Amino acid sequence: IALLISVLTAFACLCLTPAGAKEVYINGIDFGFPPFGYVDKSGNPAGFDVECVNWIAKEMGFEVKHQPMDWDGIIPALNAKKIDFIASGMSATESREKIVNFTMAYYEVSQVLVVLKDRTEDLNTLLTTGKKIGSQRGTTSTKRLKDLLATEKYKFEIVEYDSTDLSIEDLKIGRIDGSAMDSSIAYELNKDGAYKTAGAFDVPTEKYGYAVRKGDDKLLNLLNQGLKKLMADPQWQVLKDKYDIH
Ligand code: ARG
C-alpha cells in the first residue's frame, strides 16, 4: 500500500507540475537600505538590487521572490536554507567569504560618517570627543567603528540599530551625533539637504556581491552569468540612472 501511495503521489506531482516550471529562488533582502533595497509607496519591493535581480532572473530563466530579512541574521538564514541568496548591498568581506560564496563584484563603496548639515566638526573630532555614533548592527560600518574603538586614540559611543533607516531617523532628531554607513547610501541622503558627509573612514573600499551558500555552484553560476550579462547590457546604465547610483 505504501508503495502504491508513493507511486500515486509521484504521478500526481508529475501531472501537477507544469512542464518546464521555473526554479524559484528566494532573495533575502533588508528593505531599510534605499536606494538598493526598499519598499515603494504601493508596498512592493523596489530598489537597484531588486531590479537587477529581477532582470537576471528573467534573463537566466528562473523566478525570484524577495523575502524581507533582518540584516543581522541574514547570513545564518542563508546557511539555514531559509533563503537562497542575498542581494542586498552586501560587502564581500574576507570573514564572510569563510562562510558563504560571493558572485563577481557589482559595486564599490567606502565607509563614511554622515551628520546633520549644520555640524562643523570633522570626522576625527567627532570620533575623539565622546560623541554618539550610530550604525546598523552586523554591518561593515559597525565593524569599522568597533575596530577604531579598540585603539586608544578614539573616544565615542556606538549606538547600534536594526536598520540603517532607523539610525538616520535618530540622527535627524539629534539622538545621535553621526551615523556610519556605506558611501552609496550617504550619497542618497546628501541629496535631502538635511545631511552631509563629515568624512570618509581611512579604510580600503568594499565591493558588493551577491552571496550564496557554499557549495551552491548552480545558483552561483546563474547569478554570475546573469550579472555579467546585465553589466554588459544597456539596462545596467538605465537602472543606475533610475536609482541614481554612481
Ligand atoms: N555593505 C555593508 C555590509 O555589507 C552594509 C550593508 C547593509 N545592507 C543592507 N541591506 N542593510 O555590511
Short mmCIF file of C-alpha atoms and ligand atoms in Angstrom, two decimals:
data_model
loop_
_atom_site.label_atom_id
_atom_site.label_comp_id
_atom_site.label_asym_id
_atom_site.label_seq_id
_atom_site.Cartn_x
_atom_site.Cartn_y
_atom_site.Cartn_z
CA ILE A 1 0.00 0.00 0.00
CA ALA A 2 2.80 2.38 0.96
CA LEU A 3 4.41 1.73 -2.39
CA LEU A 4 1.15 2.29 -4.20
CA ILE A 5 0.64 5.59 -2.38
CA SER A 6 4.12 6.81 -3.20
CA VAL A 7 3.73 5.83 -6.85
CA LEU A 8 0.40 7.64 -7.00
CA THR A 9 1.84 10.68 -5.26
CA ALA A 10 4.77 10.82 -7.64
CA PHE A 11 2.37 10.55 -10.56
CA ALA A 12 0.14 13.31 -9.16
CA CYS A 13 3.16 15.57 -8.67
CA LEU A 14 4.32 14.97 -12.20
CA CYS A 15 0.90 15.87 -13.57
CA LEU A 16 0.52 18.94 -11.41
CA THR A 17 3.93 20.42 -12.17
CA PRO A 18 3.64 22.25 -15.47
CA ALA A 19 6.26 21.22 -17.96
CA GLY A 20 9.29 23.49 -17.78
CA ALA A 21 8.21 25.08 -14.48
CA LYS A 22 10.82 27.56 -13.48
CA GLU A 23 13.03 27.15 -10.46
CA VAL A 24 12.14 29.64 -7.72
CA TYR A 25 14.96 31.20 -5.75
CA ILE A 26 14.43 33.35 -2.66
CA ASN A 27 16.44 36.51 -2.28
CA GLY A 28 16.84 37.58 1.36
CA ILE A 29 16.89 41.36 1.46
CA ASP A 30 16.89 44.14 4.05
CA PHE A 31 14.43 46.75 2.81
CA GLY A 32 15.79 49.53 5.04
CA PHE A 33 18.56 50.33 2.62
CA PRO A 34 17.44 52.73 -0.12
CA PRO A 35 18.17 53.09 -2.99
CA PHE A 36 19.45 49.48 -3.09
CA GLY A 37 16.51 47.86 -1.33
CA TYR A 38 13.28 49.40 -0.05
CA VAL A 39 9.52 49.04 -0.23
CA ASP A 40 7.82 51.52 -2.54
CA LYS A 41 4.67 53.52 -1.82
CA SER A 42 2.41 50.72 -3.00
CA GLY A 43 4.18 48.21 -0.78
CA ASN A 44 6.20 46.49 -3.49
CA PRO A 45 9.90 45.56 -3.33
CA ALA A 46 11.93 48.25 -5.07
CA GLY A 47 15.50 49.41 -5.46
CA PHE A 48 18.60 48.81 -7.51
CA ASP A 49 19.32 45.34 -6.09
CA VAL A 50 15.69 44.26 -6.57
CA GLU A 51 15.54 45.34 -10.20
CA CYS A 52 18.95 43.92 -11.08
CA VAL A 53 17.99 40.55 -9.64
CA ASN A 54 14.62 40.61 -11.45
CA TRP A 55 16.38 41.29 -14.74
CA ILE A 56 18.89 38.50 -14.12
CA ALA A 57 16.13 36.03 -13.19
CA LYS A 58 14.23 36.79 -16.38
CA GLU A 59 17.36 36.53 -18.49
CA MET A 60 18.55 33.31 -16.89
CA GLY A 61 15.10 31.70 -16.76
CA PHE A 62 14.35 31.41 -13.06
CA GLU A 63 11.84 33.01 -10.73
CA VAL A 64 12.77 35.16 -7.81
CA LYS A 65 10.98 36.10 -4.59
CA HIS A 66 12.24 38.90 -2.40
CA GLN A 67 11.98 37.90 1.24
CA PRO A 68 12.37 40.69 3.84
CA MET A 69 15.06 39.83 6.39
CA ASP A 70 16.78 41.40 9.37
CA TRP A 71 20.30 42.22 8.34
CA ASP A 72 21.89 40.86 11.47
CA GLY A 73 20.57 37.33 10.89
CA ILE A 74 20.72 37.28 7.12
CA ILE A 75 23.80 35.06 6.67
CA PRO A 76 22.63 32.50 9.27
CA ALA A 77 19.25 32.45 7.44
CA LEU A 78 21.04 31.73 4.16
CA ASN A 79 23.02 28.88 5.66
CA ALA A 80 19.87 27.50 7.31
CA LYS A 81 18.28 27.44 3.81
CA LYS A 82 15.52 29.90 4.73
CA ILE A 83 16.63 31.95 1.73
CA ASP A 84 18.71 31.00 -1.32
CA PHE A 85 20.83 34.08 -1.83
CA ILE A 86 21.43 37.63 -0.61
CA ALA A 87 21.34 40.60 -2.99
CA SER A 88 21.22 43.44 -0.50
CA GLY A 89 24.19 45.77 -0.70
CA MET A 90 26.39 43.19 0.97
CA SER A 91 30.12 43.75 1.00
CA ALA A 92 32.15 40.68 0.12
CA THR A 93 34.48 40.69 3.10
CA GLU A 94 37.16 38.14 3.95
CA SER A 95 35.37 36.97 7.07
CA ARG A 96 32.07 36.49 5.23
CA GLU A 97 33.86 34.64 2.45
CA LYS A 98 34.73 31.97 5.01
CA ILE A 99 31.05 31.09 5.45
CA VAL A 100 29.38 31.99 2.12
CA ASN A 101 30.37 32.42 -1.52
CA PHE A 102 30.10 35.70 -3.40
CA THR A 103 29.45 36.45 -7.05
CA MET A 104 31.60 38.85 -9.01
CA ALA A 105 31.61 42.40 -7.63
CA TYR A 106 28.99 44.80 -8.99
CA TYR A 107 29.58 47.94 -6.96
CA GLU A 108 32.27 49.56 -4.83
CA VAL A 109 31.79 51.65 -1.68
CA SER A 110 33.75 53.20 1.15
CA GLN A 111 32.66 53.84 4.73
CA VAL A 112 31.64 57.39 5.62
CA LEU A 113 30.21 59.31 8.56
CA VAL A 114 27.00 61.25 7.94
CA VAL A 115 25.97 64.18 10.18
CA LEU A 116 23.35 66.91 10.17
CA LYS A 117 24.17 69.72 7.80
CA ASP A 118 24.95 72.35 10.45
CA ARG A 119 27.60 70.29 12.29
CA THR A 120 31.04 71.81 11.97
CA GLU A 121 33.29 69.09 13.44
CA ASP A 122 35.33 66.90 11.11
CA LEU A 123 35.39 63.11 11.25
CA ASN A 124 38.36 62.98 13.57
CA THR A 125 36.90 65.40 16.09
CA LEU A 126 33.57 63.58 16.12
CA LEU A 127 35.31 60.30 16.85
CA THR A 128 37.59 61.54 19.62
CA THR A 129 35.27 63.64 21.78
CA GLY A 130 32.80 61.16 23.24
CA LYS A 131 30.02 61.60 20.68
CA LYS A 132 27.23 59.12 19.94
CA ILE A 133 27.77 57.39 16.62
CA GLY A 134 25.09 55.17 15.11
CA SER A 135 25.40 52.28 12.68
CA GLN A 136 23.48 49.24 11.56
CA ARG A 137 24.07 46.07 13.55
CA GLY A 138 26.06 43.43 11.70
CA THR A 139 27.44 45.74 9.02
CA THR A 140 30.97 46.55 7.99
CA SER A 141 30.26 50.07 9.32
CA THR A 142 29.76 48.71 12.84
CA LYS A 143 32.81 46.50 12.48
CA ARG A 144 34.86 49.52 11.47
CA LEU A 145 33.62 51.57 14.44
CA LYS A 146 34.45 48.73 16.84
CA ASP A 147 37.93 48.37 15.38
CA LEU A 148 38.54 52.09 15.89
CA LEU A 149 37.29 51.97 19.48
CA ALA A 150 39.77 49.22 20.22
CA THR A 151 42.58 51.71 19.64
CA GLU A 152 43.32 54.31 22.30
CA LYS A 153 43.05 57.34 20.08
CA TYR A 154 39.28 57.18 19.68
CA LYS A 155 36.57 58.05 22.14
CA PHE A 156 32.89 57.73 21.16
CA GLU A 157 29.84 55.62 21.93
CA ILE A 158 28.43 53.19 19.36
CA VAL A 159 24.65 53.07 19.09
CA GLU A 160 23.58 50.04 17.06
CA TYR A 161 20.36 49.88 15.03
CA ASP A 162 18.50 47.08 13.29
CA SER A 163 18.41 49.09 10.10
CA THR A 164 20.28 51.99 8.53
CA ASP A 165 16.94 53.80 8.12
CA LEU A 166 16.42 53.78 11.89
CA SER A 167 19.85 55.29 12.56
CA ILE A 168 19.03 58.08 10.11
CA GLU A 169 15.76 58.81 11.94
CA ASP A 170 17.65 59.18 15.22
CA LEU A 171 20.26 61.33 13.54
CA LYS A 172 17.53 63.61 12.27
CA ILE A 173 16.13 64.24 15.76
CA GLY A 174 19.55 64.65 17.35
CA ARG A 175 19.64 61.44 19.38
CA ILE A 176 22.98 60.58 17.84
CA ASP A 177 25.72 62.86 16.50
CA GLY A 178 26.63 60.89 13.42
CA SER A 179 25.83 57.71 11.55
CA ALA A 180 28.41 55.48 9.86
CA MET A 181 27.33 53.88 6.60
CA ASP A 182 28.27 52.90 3.06
CA SER A 183 29.05 55.83 0.76
CA SER A 184 26.32 54.57 -1.61
CA ILE A 185 23.62 55.33 0.96
CA ALA A 186 25.24 58.58 2.13
CA TYR A 187 25.14 59.87 -1.44
CA GLU A 188 21.37 59.45 -1.49
CA LEU A 189 20.99 61.12 1.92
CA ASN A 190 23.09 64.12 0.99
CA LYS A 191 20.53 64.98 -1.68
CA ASP A 192 17.98 65.51 1.11
CA GLY A 193 19.60 68.77 2.15
CA ALA A 194 19.43 67.98 5.88
CA TYR A 195 22.62 65.89 5.96
CA LYS A 196 26.21 65.95 4.88
CA THR A 197 29.23 63.68 5.00
CA ALA A 198 31.69 64.61 7.74
CA GLY A 199 34.36 62.46 6.17
CA ALA A 200 35.37 59.03 4.95
CA PHE A 201 36.99 56.38 7.12
CA ASP A 202 40.52 55.58 6.32
CA VAL A 203 39.83 52.03 5.11
CA PRO A 204 40.10 50.07 1.91
CA THR A 205 36.97 50.19 -0.21
CA GLU A 206 34.47 47.34 -0.14
CA LYS A 207 32.83 45.53 -3.03
CA TYR A 208 29.20 44.44 -3.17
CA GLY A 209 28.44 40.93 -4.40
CA TYR A 210 25.51 38.52 -4.12
CA ALA A 211 26.01 35.81 -1.50
CA VAL A 212 25.05 32.16 -1.91
CA ARG A 213 25.59 29.11 0.29
CA LYS A 214 28.96 27.44 -0.06
CA GLY A 215 28.62 24.55 -2.48
CA ASP A 216 25.59 26.01 -4.28
CA ASP A 217 27.54 26.29 -7.51
CA LYS A 218 24.43 26.02 -9.67
CA LEU A 219 22.96 29.25 -8.33
CA LEU A 220 26.35 30.92 -8.08
CA ASN A 221 26.87 30.29 -11.80
CA LEU A 222 23.39 31.52 -12.73
CA LEU A 223 23.89 34.74 -10.77
CA ASN A 224 27.40 35.28 -12.07
CA GLN A 225 26.38 34.73 -15.68
CA GLY A 226 23.33 36.94 -15.25
CA LEU A 227 25.30 39.70 -13.58
CA LYS A 228 27.91 39.61 -16.30
CA LYS A 229 25.22 39.92 -18.96
CA LEU A 230 23.47 42.72 -17.13
CA MET A 231 26.65 44.73 -16.62
CA ALA A 232 27.35 44.48 -20.36
CA ASP A 233 23.77 45.43 -21.28
CA PRO A 234 22.41 48.99 -21.74
CA GLN A 235 19.94 48.15 -18.95
CA TRP A 236 22.78 48.40 -16.43
CA GLN A 237 23.11 52.14 -17.03
CA VAL A 238 19.34 52.54 -17.21
CA LEU A 239 18.99 51.06 -13.72
CA LYS A 240 21.94 53.04 -12.35
CA ASP A 241 20.34 56.23 -13.66
CA LYS A 242 16.91 55.28 -12.37
CA TYR A 243 18.19 54.83 -8.82
CA ASP A 244 20.91 57.47 -9.15
CA ILE A 245 23.68 55.01 -8.37
CA HIS A 246 27.19 56.19 -9.23
N1 ARG B 1 27.80 46.99 2.84
C1 ARG B 1 27.66 46.92 4.27
C2 ARG B 1 27.85 45.50 4.74
O1 ARG B 1 27.91 44.63 3.92
C3 ARG B 1 26.32 47.42 4.74
C4 ARG B 1 25.20 46.70 4.10
C5 ARG B 1 23.90 46.97 4.67
N2 ARG B 1 22.92 46.46 3.73
C6 ARG B 1 21.64 46.44 3.99
N3 ARG B 1 20.86 45.95 3.09
N4 ARG B 1 21.21 46.88 5.11
O2 ARG B 1 27.95 45.21 5.89
#
